[in-house]
PDB file of C-alpha atoms in Angstrom:
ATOM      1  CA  UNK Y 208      90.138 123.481 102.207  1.00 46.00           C
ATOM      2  CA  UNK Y 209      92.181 123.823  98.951  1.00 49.00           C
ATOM      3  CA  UNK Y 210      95.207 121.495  98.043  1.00 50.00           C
ATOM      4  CA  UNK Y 211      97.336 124.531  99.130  1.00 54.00           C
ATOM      5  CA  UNK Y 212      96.003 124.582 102.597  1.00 55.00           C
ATOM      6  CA  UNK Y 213      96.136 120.910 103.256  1.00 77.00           C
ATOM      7  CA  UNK Y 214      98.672 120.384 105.784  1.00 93.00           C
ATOM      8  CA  UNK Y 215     100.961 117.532 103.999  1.00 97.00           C
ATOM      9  CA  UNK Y 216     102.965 117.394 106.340  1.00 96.00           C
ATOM     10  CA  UNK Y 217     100.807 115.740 109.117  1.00 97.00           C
ATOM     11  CA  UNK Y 218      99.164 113.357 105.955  1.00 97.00           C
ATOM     12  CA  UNK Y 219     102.982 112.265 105.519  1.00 97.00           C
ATOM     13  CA  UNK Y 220     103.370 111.883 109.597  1.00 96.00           C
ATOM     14  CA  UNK Y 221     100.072 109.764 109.769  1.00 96.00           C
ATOM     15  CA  UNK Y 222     100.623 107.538 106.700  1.00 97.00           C
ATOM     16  CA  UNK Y 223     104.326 106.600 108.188  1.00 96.00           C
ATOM     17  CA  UNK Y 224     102.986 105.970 111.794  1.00 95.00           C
ATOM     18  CA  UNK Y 225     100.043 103.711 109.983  1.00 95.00           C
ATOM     19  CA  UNK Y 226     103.113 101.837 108.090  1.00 95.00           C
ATOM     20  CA  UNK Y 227     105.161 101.405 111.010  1.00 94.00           C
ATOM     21  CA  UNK Y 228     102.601  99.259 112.414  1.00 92.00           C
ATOM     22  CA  UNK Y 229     102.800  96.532 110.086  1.00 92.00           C
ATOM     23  CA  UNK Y 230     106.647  96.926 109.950  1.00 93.00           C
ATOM     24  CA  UNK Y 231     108.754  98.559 113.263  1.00 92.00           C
ATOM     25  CA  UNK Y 232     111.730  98.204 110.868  1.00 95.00           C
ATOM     26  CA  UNK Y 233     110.536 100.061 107.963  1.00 96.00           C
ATOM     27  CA  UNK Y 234     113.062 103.051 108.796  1.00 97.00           C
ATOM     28  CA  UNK Y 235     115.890 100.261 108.706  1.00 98.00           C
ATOM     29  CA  UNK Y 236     115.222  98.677 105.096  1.00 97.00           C
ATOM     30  CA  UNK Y 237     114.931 102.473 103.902  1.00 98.00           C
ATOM     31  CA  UNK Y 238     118.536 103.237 105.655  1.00 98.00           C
ATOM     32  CA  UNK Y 239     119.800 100.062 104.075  1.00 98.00           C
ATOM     33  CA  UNK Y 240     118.259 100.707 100.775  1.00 98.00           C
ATOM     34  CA  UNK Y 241     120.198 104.463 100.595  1.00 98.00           C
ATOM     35  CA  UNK Y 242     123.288 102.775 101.703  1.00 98.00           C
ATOM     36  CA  UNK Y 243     123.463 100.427  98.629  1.00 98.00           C
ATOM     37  CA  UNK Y 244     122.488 103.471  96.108  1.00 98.00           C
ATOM     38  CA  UNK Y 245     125.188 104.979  98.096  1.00 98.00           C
ATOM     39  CA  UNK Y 246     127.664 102.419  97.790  1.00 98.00           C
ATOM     40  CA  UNK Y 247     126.665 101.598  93.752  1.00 98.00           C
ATOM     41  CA  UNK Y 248     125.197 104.420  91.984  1.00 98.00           C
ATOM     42  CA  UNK Y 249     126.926 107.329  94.404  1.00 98.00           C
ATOM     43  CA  UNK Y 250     125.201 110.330  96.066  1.00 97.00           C
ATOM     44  CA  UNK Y 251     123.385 111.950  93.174  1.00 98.00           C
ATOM     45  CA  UNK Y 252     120.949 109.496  91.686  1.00 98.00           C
ATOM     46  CA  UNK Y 253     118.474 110.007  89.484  1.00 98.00           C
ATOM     47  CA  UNK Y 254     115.875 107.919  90.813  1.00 98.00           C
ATOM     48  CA  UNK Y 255     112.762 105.798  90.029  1.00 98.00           C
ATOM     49  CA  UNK Y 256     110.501 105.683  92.863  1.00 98.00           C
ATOM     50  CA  UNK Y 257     108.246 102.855  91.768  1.00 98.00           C
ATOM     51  CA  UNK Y 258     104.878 102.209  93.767  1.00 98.00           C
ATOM     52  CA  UNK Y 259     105.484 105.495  95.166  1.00 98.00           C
ATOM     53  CA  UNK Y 260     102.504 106.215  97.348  1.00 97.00           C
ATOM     54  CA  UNK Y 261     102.954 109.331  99.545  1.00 98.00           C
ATOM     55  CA  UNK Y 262     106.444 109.637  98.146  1.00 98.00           C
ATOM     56  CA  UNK Y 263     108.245 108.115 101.544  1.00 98.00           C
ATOM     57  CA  UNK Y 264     110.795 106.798  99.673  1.00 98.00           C
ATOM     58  CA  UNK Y 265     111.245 110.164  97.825  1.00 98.00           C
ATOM     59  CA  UNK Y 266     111.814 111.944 100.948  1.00 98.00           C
ATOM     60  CA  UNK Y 267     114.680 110.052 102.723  1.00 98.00           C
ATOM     61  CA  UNK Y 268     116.490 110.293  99.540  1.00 98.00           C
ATOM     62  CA  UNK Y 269     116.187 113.737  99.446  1.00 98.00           C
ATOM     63  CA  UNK Y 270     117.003 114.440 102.765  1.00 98.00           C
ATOM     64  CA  UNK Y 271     119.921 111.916 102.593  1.00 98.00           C
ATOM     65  CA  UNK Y 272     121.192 112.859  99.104  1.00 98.00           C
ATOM     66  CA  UNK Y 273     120.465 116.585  98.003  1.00 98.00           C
ATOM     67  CA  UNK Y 274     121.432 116.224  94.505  1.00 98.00           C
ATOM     68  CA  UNK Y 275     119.091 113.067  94.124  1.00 98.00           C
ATOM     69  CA  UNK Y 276     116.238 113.496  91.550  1.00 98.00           C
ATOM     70  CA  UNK Y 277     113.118 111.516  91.951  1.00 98.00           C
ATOM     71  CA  UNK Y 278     110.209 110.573  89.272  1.00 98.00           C
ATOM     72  CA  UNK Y 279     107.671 108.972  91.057  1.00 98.00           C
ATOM     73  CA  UNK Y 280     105.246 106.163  89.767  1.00 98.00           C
ATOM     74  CA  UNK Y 281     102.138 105.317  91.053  1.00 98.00           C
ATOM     75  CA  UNK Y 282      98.475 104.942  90.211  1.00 97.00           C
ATOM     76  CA  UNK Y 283      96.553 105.534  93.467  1.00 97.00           C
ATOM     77  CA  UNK Y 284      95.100 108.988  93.683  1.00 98.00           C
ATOM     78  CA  UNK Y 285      94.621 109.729  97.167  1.00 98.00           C
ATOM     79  CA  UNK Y 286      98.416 108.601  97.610  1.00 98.00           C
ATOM     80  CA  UNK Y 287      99.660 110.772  94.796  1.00 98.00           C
ATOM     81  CA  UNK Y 288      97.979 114.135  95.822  1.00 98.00           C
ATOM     82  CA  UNK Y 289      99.409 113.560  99.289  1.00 98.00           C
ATOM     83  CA  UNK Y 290     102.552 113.408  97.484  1.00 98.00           C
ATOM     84  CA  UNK Y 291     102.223 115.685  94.893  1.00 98.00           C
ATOM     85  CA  UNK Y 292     100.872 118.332  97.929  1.00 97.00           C
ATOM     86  CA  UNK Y 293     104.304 117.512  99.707  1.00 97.00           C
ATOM     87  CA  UNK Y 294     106.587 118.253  97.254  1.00 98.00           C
ATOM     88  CA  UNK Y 295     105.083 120.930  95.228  1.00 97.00           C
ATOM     89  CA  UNK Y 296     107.399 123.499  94.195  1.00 96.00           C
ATOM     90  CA  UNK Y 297     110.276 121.224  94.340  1.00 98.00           C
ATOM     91  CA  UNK Y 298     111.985 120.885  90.880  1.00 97.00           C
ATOM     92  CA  UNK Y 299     114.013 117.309  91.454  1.00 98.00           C
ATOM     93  CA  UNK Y 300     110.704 115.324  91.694  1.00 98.00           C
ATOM     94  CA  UNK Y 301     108.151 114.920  89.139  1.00 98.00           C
ATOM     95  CA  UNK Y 302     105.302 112.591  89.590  1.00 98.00           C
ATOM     96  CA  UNK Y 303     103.511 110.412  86.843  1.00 98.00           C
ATOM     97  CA  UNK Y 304     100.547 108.504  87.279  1.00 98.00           C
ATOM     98  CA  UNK Y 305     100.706 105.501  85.749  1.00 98.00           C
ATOM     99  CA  UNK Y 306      99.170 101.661  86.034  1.00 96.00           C
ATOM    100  CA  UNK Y 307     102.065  99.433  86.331  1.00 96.00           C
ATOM    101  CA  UNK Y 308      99.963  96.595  85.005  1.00 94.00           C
ATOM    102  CA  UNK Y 309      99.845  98.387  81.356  1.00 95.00           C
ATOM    103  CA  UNK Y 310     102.646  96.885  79.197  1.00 94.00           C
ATOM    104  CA  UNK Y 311     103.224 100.784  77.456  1.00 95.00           C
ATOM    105  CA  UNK Y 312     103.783 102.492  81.420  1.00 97.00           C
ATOM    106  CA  UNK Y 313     107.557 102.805  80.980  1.00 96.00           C
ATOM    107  CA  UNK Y 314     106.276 105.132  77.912  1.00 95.00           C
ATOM    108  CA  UNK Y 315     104.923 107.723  80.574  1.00 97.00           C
ATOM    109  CA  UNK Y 316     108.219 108.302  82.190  1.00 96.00           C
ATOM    110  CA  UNK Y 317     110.800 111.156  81.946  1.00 94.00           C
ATOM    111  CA  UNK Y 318     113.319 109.976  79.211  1.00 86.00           C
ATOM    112  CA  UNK Y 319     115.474 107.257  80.961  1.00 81.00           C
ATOM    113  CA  UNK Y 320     117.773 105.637  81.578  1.00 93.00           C
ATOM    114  CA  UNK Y 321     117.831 105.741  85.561  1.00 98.00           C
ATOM    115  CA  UNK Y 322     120.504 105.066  88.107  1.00 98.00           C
ATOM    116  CA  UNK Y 323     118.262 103.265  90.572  1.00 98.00           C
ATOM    117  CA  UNK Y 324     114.677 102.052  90.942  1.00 98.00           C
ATOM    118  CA  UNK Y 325     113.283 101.676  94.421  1.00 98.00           C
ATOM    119  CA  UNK Y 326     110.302 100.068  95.662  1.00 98.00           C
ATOM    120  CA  UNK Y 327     109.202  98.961  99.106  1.00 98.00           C
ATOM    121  CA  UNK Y 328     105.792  97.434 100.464  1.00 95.00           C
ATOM    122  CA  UNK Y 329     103.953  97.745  97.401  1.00 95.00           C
ATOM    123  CA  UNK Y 330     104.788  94.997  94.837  1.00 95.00           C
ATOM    124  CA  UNK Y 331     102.907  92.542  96.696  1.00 92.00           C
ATOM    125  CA  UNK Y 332      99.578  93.686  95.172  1.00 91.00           C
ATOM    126  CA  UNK Y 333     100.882  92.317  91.852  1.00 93.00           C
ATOM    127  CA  UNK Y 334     101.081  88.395  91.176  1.00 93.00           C
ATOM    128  CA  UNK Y 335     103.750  86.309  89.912  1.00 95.00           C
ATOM    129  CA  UNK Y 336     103.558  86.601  86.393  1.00 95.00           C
ATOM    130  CA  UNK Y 337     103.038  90.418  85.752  1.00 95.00           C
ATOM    131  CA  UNK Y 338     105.376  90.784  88.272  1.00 97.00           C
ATOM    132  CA  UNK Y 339     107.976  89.162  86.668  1.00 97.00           C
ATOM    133  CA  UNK Y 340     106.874  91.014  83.227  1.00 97.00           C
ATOM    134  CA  UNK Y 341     107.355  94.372  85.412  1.00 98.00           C
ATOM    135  CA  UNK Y 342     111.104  92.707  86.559  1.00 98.00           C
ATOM    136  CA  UNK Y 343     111.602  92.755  82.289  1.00 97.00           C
ATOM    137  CA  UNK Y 344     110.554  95.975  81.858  1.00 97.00           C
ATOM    138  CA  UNK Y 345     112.523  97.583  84.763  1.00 97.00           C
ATOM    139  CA  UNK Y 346     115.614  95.981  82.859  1.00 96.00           C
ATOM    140  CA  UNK Y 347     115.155  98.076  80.354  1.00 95.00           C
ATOM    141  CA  UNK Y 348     114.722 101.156  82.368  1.00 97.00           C
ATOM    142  CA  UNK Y 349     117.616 101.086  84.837  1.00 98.00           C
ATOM    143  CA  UNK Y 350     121.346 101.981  82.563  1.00 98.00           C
ATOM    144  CA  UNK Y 351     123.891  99.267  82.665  1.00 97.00           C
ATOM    145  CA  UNK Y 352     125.687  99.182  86.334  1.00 98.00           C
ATOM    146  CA  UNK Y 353     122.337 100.907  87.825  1.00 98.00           C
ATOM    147  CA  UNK Y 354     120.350  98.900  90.716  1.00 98.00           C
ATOM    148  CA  UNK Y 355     116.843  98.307  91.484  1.00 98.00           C
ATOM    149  CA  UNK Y 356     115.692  97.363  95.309  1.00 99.00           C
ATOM    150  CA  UNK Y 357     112.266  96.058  96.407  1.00 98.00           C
ATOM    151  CA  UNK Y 358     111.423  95.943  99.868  1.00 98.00           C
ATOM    152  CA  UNK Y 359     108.657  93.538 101.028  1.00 97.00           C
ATOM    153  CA  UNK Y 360     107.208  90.815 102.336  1.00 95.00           C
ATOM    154  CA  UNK Y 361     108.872  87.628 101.401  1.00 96.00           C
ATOM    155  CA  UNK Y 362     108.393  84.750 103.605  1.00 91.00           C
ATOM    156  CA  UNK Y 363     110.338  81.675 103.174  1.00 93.00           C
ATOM    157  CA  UNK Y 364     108.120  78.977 101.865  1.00 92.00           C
ATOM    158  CA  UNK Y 365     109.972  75.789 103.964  1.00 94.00           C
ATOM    159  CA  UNK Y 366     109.660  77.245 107.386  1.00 96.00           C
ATOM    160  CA  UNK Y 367     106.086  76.758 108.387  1.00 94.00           C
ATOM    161  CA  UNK Y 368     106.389  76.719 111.810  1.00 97.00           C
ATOM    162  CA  UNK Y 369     108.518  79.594 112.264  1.00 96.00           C
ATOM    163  CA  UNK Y 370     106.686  81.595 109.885  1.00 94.00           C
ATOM    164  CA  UNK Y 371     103.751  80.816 112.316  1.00 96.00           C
ATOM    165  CA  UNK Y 372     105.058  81.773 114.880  1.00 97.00           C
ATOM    166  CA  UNK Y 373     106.700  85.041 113.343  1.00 94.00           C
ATOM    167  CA  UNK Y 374     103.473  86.256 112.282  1.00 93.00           C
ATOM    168  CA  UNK Y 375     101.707  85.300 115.694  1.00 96.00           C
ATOM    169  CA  UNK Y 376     104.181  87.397 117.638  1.00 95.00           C
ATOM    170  CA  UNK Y 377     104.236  90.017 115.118  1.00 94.00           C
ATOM    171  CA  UNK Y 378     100.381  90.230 115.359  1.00 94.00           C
ATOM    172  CA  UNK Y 379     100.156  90.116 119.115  1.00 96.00           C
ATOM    173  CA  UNK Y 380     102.683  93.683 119.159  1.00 93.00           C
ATOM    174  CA  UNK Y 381     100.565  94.660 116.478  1.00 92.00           C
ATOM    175  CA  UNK Y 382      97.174  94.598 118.455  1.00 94.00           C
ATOM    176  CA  UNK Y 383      98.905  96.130 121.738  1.00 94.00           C
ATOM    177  CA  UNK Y 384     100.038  99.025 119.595  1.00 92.00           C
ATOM    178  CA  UNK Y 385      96.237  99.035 118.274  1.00 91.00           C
ATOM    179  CA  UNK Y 386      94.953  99.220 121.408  1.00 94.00           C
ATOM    180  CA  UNK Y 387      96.959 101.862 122.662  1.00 93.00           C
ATOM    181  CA  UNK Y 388      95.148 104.102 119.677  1.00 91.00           C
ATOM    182  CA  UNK Y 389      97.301 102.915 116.443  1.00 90.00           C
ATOM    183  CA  UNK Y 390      95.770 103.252 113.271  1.00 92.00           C
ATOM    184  CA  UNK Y 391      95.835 100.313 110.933  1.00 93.00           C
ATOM    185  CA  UNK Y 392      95.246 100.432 106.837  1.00 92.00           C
ATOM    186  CA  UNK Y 393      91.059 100.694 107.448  1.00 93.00           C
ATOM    187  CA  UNK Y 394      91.339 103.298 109.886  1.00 95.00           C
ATOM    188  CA  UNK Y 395      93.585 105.348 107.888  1.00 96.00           C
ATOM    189  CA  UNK Y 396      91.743 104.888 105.274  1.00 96.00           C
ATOM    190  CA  UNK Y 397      88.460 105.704 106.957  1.00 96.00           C
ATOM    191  CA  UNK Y 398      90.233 109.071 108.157  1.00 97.00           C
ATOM    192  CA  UNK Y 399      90.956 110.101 104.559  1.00 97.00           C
ATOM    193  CA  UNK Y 400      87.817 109.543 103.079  1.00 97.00           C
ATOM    194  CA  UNK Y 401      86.258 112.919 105.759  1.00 97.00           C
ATOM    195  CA  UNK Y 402      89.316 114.677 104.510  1.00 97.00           C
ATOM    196  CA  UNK Y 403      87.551 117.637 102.170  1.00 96.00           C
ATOM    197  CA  UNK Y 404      90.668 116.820 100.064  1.00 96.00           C
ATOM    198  CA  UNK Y 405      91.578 113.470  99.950  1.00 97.00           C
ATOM    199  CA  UNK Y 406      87.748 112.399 100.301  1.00 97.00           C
ATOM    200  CA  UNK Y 407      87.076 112.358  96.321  1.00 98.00           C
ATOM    201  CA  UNK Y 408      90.602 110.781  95.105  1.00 98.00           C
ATOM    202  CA  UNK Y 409      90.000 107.973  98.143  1.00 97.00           C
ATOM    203  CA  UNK Y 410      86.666 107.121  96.818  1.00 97.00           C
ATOM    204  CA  UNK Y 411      88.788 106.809  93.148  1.00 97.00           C
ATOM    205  CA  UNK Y 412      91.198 105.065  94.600  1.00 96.00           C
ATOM    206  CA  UNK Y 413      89.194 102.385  96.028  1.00 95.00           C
ATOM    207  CA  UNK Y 414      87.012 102.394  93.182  1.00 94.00           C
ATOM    208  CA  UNK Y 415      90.370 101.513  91.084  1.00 93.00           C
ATOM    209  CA  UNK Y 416      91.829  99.042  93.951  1.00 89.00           C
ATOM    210  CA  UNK Y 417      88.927  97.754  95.997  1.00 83.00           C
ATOM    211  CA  UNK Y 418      89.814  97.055  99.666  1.00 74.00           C
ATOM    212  CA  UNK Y 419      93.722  95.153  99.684  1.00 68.00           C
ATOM    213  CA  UNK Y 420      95.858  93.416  97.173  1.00 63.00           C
ATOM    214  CA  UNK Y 421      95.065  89.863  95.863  1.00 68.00           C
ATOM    215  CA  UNK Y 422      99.198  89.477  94.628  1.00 77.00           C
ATOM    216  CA  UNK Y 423     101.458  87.118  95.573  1.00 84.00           C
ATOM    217  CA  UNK Y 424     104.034  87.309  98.074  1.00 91.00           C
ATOM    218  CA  UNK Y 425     106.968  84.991  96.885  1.00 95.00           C
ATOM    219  CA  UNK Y 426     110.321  84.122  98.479  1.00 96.00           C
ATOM    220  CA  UNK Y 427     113.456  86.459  98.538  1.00 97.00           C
ATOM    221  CA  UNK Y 428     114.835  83.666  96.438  1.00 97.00           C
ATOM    222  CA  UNK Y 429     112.199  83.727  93.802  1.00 98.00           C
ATOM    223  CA  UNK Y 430     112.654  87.262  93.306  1.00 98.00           C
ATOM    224  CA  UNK Y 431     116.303  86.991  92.756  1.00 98.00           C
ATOM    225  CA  UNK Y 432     115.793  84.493  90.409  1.00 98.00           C
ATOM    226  CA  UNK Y 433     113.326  86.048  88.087  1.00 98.00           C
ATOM    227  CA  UNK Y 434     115.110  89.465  88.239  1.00 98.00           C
ATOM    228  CA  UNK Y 435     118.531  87.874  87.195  1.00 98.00           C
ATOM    229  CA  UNK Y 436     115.925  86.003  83.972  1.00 98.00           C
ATOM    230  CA  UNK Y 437     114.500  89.513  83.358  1.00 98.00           C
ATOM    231  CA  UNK Y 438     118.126  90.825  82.561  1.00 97.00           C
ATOM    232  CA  UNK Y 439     119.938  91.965  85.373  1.00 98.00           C
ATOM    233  CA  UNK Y 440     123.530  90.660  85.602  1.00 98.00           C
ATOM    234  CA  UNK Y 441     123.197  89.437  89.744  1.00 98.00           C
ATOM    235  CA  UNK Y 442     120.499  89.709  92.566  1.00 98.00           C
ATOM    236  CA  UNK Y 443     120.593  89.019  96.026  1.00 98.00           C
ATOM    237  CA  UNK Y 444     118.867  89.508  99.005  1.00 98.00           C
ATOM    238  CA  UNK Y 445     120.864  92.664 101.096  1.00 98.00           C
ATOM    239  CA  UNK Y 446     118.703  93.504 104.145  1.00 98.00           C
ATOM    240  CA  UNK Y 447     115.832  91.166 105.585  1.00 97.00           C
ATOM    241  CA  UNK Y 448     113.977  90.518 109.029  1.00 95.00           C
ATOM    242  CA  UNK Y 449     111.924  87.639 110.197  1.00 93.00           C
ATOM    243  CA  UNK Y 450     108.766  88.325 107.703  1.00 91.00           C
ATOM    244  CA  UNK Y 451     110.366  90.914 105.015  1.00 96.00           C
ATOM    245  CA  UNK Y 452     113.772  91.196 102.755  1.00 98.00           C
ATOM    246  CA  UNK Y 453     115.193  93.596 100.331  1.00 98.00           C
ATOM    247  CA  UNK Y 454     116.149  92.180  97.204  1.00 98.00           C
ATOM    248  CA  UNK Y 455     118.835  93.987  94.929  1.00 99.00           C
ATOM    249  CA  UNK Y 456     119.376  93.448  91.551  1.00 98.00           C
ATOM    250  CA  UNK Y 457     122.608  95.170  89.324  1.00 98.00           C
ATOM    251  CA  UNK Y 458     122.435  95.533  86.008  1.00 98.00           C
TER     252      UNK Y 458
END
């Protein structure tokens, strides 16, 4: 099967329904999130799509805003041809593959500046203090007035008990949905690695990642708080549930 064949279409379809299991509300922070580019930047950004993956966040801002343009960023190479497969021929989005851990990244991109930088669910796999390098360069990348978002887990850190209890009900839905066939990350995972396609980039891509992140996963608060350091002129959180938030910052 050639990269032409591939049906991208289903990849995209599987890789949400595998997301949705660790997060019901996922379609909800990416609603949210287009309402604020909305609502700051208007309805034809030129977007970042940082962390991109498959390009998820790509394709609800396309579908929501037709005059949108998206670069997006990533470094995982199963993720990318998925994304790359799904948007071929499509002449607002241009992909990059770059590691966001390498101080000279920003260098890779289309000429900036950009009206908005999203990110969801993928930040995590960085810890604090490259993370809040990345928050420095990303100040330098989105034009004054512009607005990045990151979507993710943030639990509060003086909650114990609730966040116990969050995460055991969240779990318990989690393994009934497994049980009823759900795939989780390992699964999915296992699936592309017999695609004749994605089989060689997976193996890359783990050989790049390993199995899961080792980041941090720091309060709402904390993020605020190093993104208005980093540059940006205020930062709040704008969307959150029980285990995740979405943190804005303006330039």
């Amino acid at each position: 099967m050639s990269l032409v064949d591939a049906d991208w279409t289903d990849w995209q379809q599987s890789w949400d329904r595998q997301q949705e299991w660790y997060m019901p509300d996922r379609e909800e922070r990416f609603r949210v999130m287009l309402d604020m580019v909305d609502a700051l930047v208007g309805p034809e950004p030129r977007v970042l799509d940082l962390a991109c993956g498959t390009g998820s966040i790509t394709d609800r801002l396309l579908r929501r805003f037709p005059g949108a343009t998206s670069t997006g960023v990533d470094l995982d190479p199963a993720l990318l041809t998925i994304a790359r497969g799904s948007f071929a021929g499509d002449d607002r989005v241009t992909f990059v593959t770059a590691d966001l851990k390498d101080p000279d990244w920003p260098g890779l991109l289309p000429a900036g500046p950009y009206d908005a930088v999203l990110t969801a669910t993928a930040l995590h796999w960085l810890h604090s203090e490259p993370l809040a390098v990345l928050y420095g360069q990303l100040a330098g990348v989105v034009r004054e007035g512009g607005v990045f978002m990151n979507a993710d887990h943030m639990p509060a850190d003086d909650t114990p008990r609730i966040n116990a209890a969050e995460r055991a009900h969240r779990h318990a839905a989690m393994e009934r949905a497994k049980a009823e066939g759900a795939l989780d990350w390992a699964d999915w995972w296992d699936v592309a690695a017999k695609d004749p396609v994605l089989a060689e980039p997976t193996a890359e891509r783990f050989r790049i990642y390993g199995e899961h992140a080792d980041g941090d996963t720091p309060t709402a608060a904390w993020h605020a708080r190093t993104l208005r350091e980093a540059g940006f002129a205020e930062a709040r959180t704008v969307w959150s549930s029980p285990s995740d938030s979405l943190v804005l910052a303006l330039r």
